[in-house]
PDB file of C-alpha atoms in Angstrom:
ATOM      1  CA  UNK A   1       5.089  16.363  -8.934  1.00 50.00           C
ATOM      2  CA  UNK A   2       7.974  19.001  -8.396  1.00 61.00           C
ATOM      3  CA  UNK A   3      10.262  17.674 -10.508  1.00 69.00           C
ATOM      4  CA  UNK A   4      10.530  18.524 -13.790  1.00 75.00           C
ATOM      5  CA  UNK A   5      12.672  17.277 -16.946  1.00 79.00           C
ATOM      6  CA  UNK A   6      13.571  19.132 -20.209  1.00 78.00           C
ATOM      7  CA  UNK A   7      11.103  22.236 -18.513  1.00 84.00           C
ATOM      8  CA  UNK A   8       8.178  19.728 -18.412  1.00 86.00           C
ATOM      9  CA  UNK A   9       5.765  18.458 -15.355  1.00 91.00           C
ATOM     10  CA  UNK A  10       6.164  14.730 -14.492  1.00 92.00           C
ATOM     11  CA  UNK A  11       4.154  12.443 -12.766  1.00 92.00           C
ATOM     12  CA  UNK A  12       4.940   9.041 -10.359  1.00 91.00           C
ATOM     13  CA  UNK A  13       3.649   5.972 -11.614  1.00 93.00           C
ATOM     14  CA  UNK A  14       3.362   3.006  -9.445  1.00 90.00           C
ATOM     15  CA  UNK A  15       2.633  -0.450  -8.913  1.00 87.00           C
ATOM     16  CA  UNK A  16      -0.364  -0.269  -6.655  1.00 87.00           C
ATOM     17  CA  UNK A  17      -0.020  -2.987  -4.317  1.00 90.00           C
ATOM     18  CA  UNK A  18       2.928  -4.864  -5.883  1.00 92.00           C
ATOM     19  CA  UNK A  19       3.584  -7.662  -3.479  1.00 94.00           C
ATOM     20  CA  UNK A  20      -0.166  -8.693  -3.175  1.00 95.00           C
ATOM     21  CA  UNK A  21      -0.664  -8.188  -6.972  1.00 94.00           C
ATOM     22  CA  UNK A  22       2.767 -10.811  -7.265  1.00 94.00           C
ATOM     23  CA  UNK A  23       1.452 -13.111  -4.738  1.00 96.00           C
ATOM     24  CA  UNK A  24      -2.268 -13.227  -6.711  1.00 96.00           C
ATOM     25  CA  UNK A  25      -0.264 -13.553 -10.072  1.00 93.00           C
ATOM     26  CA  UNK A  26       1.821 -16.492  -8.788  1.00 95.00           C
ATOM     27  CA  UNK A  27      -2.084 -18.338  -8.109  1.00 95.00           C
ATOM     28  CA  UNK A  28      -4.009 -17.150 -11.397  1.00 94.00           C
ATOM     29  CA  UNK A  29      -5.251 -14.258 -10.024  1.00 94.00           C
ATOM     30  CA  UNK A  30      -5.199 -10.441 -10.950  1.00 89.00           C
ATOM     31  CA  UNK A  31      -5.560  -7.510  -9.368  1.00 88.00           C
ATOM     32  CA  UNK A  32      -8.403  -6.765 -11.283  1.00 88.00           C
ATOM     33  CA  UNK A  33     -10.168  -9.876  -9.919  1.00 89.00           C
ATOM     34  CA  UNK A  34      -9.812  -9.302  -6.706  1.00 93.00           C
ATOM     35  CA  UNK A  35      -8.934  -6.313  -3.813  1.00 94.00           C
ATOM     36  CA  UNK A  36      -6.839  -7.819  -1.336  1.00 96.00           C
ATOM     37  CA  UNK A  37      -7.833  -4.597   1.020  1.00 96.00           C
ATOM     38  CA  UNK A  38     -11.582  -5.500   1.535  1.00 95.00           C
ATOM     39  CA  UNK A  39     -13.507  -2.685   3.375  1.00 92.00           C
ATOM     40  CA  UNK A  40     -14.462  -4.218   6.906  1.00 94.00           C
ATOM     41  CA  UNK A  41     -17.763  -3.101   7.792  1.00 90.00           C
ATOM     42  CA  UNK A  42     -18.003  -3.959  11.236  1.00 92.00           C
ATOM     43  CA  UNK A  43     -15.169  -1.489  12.223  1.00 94.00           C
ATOM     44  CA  UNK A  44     -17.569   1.469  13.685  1.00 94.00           C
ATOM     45  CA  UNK A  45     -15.343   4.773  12.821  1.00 96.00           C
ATOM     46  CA  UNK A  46     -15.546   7.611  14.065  1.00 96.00           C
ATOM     47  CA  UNK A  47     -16.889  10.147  11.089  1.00 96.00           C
ATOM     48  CA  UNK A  48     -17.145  13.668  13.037  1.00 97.00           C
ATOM     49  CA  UNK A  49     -13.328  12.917  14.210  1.00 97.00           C
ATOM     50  CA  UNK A  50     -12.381  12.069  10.640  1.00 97.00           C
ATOM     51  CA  UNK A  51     -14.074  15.055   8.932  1.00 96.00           C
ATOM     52  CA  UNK A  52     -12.332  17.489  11.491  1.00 96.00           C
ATOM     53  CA  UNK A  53      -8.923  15.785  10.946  1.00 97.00           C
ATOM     54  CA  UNK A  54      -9.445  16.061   7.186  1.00 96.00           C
ATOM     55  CA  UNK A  55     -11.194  19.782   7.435  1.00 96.00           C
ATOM     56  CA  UNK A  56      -8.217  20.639   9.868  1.00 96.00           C
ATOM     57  CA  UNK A  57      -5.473  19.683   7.627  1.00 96.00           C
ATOM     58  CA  UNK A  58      -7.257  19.885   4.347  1.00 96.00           C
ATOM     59  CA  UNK A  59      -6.856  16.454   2.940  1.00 95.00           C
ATOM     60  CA  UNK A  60      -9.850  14.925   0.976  1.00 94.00           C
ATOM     61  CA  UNK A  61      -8.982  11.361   1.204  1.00 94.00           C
ATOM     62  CA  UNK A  62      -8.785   9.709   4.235  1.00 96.00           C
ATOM     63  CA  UNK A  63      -9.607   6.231   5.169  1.00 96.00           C
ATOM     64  CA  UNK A  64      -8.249   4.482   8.740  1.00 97.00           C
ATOM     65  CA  UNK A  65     -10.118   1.275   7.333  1.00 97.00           C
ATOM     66  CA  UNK A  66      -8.188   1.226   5.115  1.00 96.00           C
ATOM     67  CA  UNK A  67      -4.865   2.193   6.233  1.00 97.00           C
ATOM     68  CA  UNK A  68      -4.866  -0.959   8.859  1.00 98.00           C
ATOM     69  CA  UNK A  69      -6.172  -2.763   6.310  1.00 97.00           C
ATOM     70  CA  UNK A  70      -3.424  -2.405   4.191  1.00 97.00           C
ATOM     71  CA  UNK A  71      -0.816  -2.226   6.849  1.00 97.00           C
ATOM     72  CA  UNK A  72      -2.096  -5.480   8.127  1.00 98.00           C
ATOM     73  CA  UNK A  73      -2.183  -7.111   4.874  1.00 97.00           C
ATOM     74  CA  UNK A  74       1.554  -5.687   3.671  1.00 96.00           C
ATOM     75  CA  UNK A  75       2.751  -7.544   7.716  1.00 97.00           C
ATOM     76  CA  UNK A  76       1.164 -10.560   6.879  1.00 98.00           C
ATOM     77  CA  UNK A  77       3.068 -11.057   3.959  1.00 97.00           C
ATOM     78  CA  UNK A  78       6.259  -9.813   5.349  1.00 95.00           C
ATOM     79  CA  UNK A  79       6.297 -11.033   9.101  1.00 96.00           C
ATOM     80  CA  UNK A  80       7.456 -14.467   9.880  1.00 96.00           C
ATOM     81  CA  UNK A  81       4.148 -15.315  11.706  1.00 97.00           C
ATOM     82  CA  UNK A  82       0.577 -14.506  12.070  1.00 96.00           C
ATOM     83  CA  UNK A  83       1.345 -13.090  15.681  1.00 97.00           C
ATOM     84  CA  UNK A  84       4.452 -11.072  14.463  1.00 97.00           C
ATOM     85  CA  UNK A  85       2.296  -8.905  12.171  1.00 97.00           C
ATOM     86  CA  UNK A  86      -0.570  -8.454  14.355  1.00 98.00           C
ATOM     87  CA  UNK A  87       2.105  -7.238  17.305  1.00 97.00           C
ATOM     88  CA  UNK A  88       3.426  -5.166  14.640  1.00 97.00           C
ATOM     89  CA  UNK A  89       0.401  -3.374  13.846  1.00 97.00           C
ATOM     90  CA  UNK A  90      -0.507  -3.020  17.206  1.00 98.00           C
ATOM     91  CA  UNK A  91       3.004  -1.188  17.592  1.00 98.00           C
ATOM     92  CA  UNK A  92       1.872   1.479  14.580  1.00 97.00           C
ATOM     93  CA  UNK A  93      -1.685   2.125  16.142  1.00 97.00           C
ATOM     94  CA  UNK A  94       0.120   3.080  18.941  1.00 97.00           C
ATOM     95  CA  UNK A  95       3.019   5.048  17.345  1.00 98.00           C
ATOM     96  CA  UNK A  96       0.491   6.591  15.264  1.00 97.00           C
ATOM     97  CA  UNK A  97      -1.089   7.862  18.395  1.00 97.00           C
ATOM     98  CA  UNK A  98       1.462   9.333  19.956  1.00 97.00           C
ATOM     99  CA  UNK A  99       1.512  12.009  17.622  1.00 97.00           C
ATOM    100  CA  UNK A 100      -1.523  13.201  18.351  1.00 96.00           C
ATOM    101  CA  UNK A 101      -1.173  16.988  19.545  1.00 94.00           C
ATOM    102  CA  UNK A 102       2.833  16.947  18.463  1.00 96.00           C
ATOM    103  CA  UNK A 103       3.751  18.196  14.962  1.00 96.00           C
ATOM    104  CA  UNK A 104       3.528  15.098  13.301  1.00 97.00           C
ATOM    105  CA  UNK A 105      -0.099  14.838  13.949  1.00 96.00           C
ATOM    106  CA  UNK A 106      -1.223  15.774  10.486  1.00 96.00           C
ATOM    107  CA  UNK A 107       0.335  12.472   9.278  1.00 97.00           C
ATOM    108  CA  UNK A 108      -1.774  10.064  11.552  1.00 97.00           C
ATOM    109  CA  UNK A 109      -3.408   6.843   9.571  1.00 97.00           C
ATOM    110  CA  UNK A 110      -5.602   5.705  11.917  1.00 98.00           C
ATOM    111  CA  UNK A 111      -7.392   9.179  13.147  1.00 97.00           C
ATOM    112  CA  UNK A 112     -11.508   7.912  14.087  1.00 97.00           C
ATOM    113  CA  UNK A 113     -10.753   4.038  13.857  1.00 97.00           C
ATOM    114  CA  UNK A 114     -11.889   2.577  17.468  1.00 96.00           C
ATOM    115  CA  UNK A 115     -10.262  -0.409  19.394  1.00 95.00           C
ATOM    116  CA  UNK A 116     -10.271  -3.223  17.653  1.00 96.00           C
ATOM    117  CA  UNK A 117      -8.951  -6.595  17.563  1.00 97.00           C
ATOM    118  CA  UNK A 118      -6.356  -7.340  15.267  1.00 97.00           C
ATOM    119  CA  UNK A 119      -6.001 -10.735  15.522  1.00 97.00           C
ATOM    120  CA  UNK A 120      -9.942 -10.774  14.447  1.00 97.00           C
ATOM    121  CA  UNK A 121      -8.938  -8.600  11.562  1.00 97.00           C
ATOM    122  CA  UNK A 122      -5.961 -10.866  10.672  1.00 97.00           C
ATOM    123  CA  UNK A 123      -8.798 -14.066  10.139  1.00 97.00           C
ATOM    124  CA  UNK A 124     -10.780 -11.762   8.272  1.00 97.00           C
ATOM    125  CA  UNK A 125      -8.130 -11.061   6.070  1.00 97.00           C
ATOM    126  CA  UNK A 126      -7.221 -14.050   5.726  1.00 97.00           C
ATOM    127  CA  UNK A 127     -10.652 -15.652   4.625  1.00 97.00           C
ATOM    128  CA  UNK A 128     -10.633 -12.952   2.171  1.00 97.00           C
ATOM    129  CA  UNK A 129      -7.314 -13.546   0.724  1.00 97.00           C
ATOM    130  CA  UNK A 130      -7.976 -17.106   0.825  1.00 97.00           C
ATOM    131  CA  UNK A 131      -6.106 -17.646  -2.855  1.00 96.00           C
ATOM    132  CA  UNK A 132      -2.604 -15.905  -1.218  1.00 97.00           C
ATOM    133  CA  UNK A 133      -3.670 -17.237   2.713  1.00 97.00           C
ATOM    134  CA  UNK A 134      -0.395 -19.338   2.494  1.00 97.00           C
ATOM    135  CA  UNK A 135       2.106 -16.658   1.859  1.00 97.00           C
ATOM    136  CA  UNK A 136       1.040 -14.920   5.014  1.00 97.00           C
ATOM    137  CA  UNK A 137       3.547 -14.791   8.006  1.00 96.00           C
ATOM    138  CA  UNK A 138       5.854 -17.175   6.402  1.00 96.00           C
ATOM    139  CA  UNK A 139       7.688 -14.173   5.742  1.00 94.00           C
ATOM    140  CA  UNK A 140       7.955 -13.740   1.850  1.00 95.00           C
ATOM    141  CA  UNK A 141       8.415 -10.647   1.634  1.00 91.00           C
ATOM    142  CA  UNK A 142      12.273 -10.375   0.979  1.00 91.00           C
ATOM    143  CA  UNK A 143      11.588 -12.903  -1.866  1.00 94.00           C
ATOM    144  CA  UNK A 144       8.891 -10.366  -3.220  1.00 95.00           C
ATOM    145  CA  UNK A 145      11.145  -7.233  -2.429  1.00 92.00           C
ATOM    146  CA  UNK A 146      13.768  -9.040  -5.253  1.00 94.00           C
ATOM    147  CA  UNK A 147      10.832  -9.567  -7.785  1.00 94.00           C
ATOM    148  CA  UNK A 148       9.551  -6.122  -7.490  1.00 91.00           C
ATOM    149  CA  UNK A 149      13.048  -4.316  -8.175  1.00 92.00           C
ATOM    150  CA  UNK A 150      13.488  -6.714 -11.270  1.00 94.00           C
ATOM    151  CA  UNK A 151      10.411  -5.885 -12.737  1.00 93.00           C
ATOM    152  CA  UNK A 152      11.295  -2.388 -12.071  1.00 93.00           C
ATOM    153  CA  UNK A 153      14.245  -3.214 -13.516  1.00 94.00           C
ATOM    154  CA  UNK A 154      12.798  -4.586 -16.491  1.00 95.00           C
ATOM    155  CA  UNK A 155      10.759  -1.807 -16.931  1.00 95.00           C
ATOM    156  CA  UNK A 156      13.954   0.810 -16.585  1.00 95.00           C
ATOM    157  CA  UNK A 157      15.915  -1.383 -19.243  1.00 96.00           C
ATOM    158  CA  UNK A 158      12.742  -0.780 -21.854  1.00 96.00           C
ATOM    159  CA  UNK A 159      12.532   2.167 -21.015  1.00 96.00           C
ATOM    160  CA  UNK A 160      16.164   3.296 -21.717  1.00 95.00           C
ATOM    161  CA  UNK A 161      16.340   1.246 -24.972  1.00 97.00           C
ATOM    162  CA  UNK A 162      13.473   4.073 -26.288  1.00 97.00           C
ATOM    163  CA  UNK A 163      15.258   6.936 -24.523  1.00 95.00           C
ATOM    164  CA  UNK A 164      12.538   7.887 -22.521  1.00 95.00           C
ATOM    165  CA  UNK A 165      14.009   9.570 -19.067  1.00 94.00           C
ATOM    166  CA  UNK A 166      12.630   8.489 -15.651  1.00 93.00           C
ATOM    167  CA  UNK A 167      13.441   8.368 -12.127  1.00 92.00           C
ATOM    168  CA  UNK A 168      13.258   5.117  -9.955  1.00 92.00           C
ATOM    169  CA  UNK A 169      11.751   5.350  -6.540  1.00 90.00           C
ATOM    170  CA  UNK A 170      11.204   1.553  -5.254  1.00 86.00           C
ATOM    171  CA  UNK A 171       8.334   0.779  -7.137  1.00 86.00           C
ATOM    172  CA  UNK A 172       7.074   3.704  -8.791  1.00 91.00           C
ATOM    173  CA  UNK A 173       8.695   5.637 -11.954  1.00 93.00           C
ATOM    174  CA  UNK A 174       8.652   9.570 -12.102  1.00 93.00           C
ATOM    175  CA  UNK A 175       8.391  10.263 -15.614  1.00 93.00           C
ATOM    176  CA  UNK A 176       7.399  13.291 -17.798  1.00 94.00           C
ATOM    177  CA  UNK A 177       3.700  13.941 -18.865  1.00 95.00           C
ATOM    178  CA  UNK A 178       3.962  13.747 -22.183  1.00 95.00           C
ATOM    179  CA  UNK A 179       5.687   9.804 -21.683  1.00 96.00           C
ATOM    180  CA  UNK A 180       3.166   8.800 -19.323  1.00 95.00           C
ATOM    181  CA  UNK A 181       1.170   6.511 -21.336  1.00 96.00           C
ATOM    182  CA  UNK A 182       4.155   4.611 -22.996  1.00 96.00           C
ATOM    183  CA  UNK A 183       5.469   3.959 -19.224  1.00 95.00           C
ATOM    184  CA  UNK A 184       2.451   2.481 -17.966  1.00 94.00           C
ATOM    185  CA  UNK A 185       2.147  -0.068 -20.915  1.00 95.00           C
ATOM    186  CA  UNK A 186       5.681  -0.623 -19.946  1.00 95.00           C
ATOM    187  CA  UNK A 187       4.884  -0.859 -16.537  1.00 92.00           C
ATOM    188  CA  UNK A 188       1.402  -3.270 -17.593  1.00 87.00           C
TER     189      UNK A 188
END
């Protein structure tokens, strides 16, 4: 991280995959249980593309699985229909196309992923999340929104009771090194 406090490195903590890991909670379920991004082996990608983006622009993770995966899951939750998050991942494949060859190409998700059908996707997400399946395009995700800023909250209001500094960004903490382990039993 580039910021520092009191001359020392920090780090960002976050939830990973808050609103999922609510939604699981709210059935019995835990994060450690279960993925709610499964890897979908039928999508064919394209690996020569992929290693030339990544050699290109020197990044060493890169996964267009599952970056629609995860987009598709996060608009299920939040769109107000099935068909509402579908169109609206339809709309980022395509936005995240048309920066191909501008200078925003080096922050394409989906470089190497082929057509596919999204509404196939959807189903398959869907079976998989089968324990959350109801919260999906019933749009909960305002609901979820409030419950993840109180829990940050929570965790700020602990956090400032043993005078350990931090910085909020939605649902991650920036925090130094040395504090890092207190704020992620905090944040557990």
């Amino acid at each position: 991280s580039l910021v520092g406090m009191n001359k020392e490195a920090t780090v960002s903590l976050d939830f990973k995959a808050i609103h999922p890991a609510i939604l699981l909670t709210w059935k019995g379920y835990s994060m450690r249980e279960h993925d709610p991004y499964p890897d979908i082996q039928e999508i064919i990608i394209d690996s020569k593309l992929i290693a030339r983006f990544k050699k290109y622009y020197s990044i060493d993770k890169y996964n267009p699985v599952r970056n629609i995966v995860k987009k598709l899951v996060l608009c299920l939750i939040n769109a107000d229909s099935v068909q509402c998050a579908v169109g609206s991942c339809y709309e980022d494949l395509k936005n995240d196309n048309l920066k191909k060859g501008t200078h925003q190409e080096h922050t394409m998700r989906y470089v190497g992923l082929p057509k596919i059908d999204l509404h196939e996707i959807a189903t398959k997400l869907e079976v998989h999340n089968h324990m959350i399946k109801e919260y999906f395009g019933i749009g909960v995700g305002n609901k979820l929104q409030w419950y993840d800023s109180e829990i940050i909250m929570h965790c700020l209001d602990v956090l400032t009771v043993n005078k350990i500094p931090c910085i909020p960004i939605h649902d991650a903490v920036i925090c130094k090194v040395s504090d890092k382990v207190f704020v992620e039993k905090v944040m557990t």
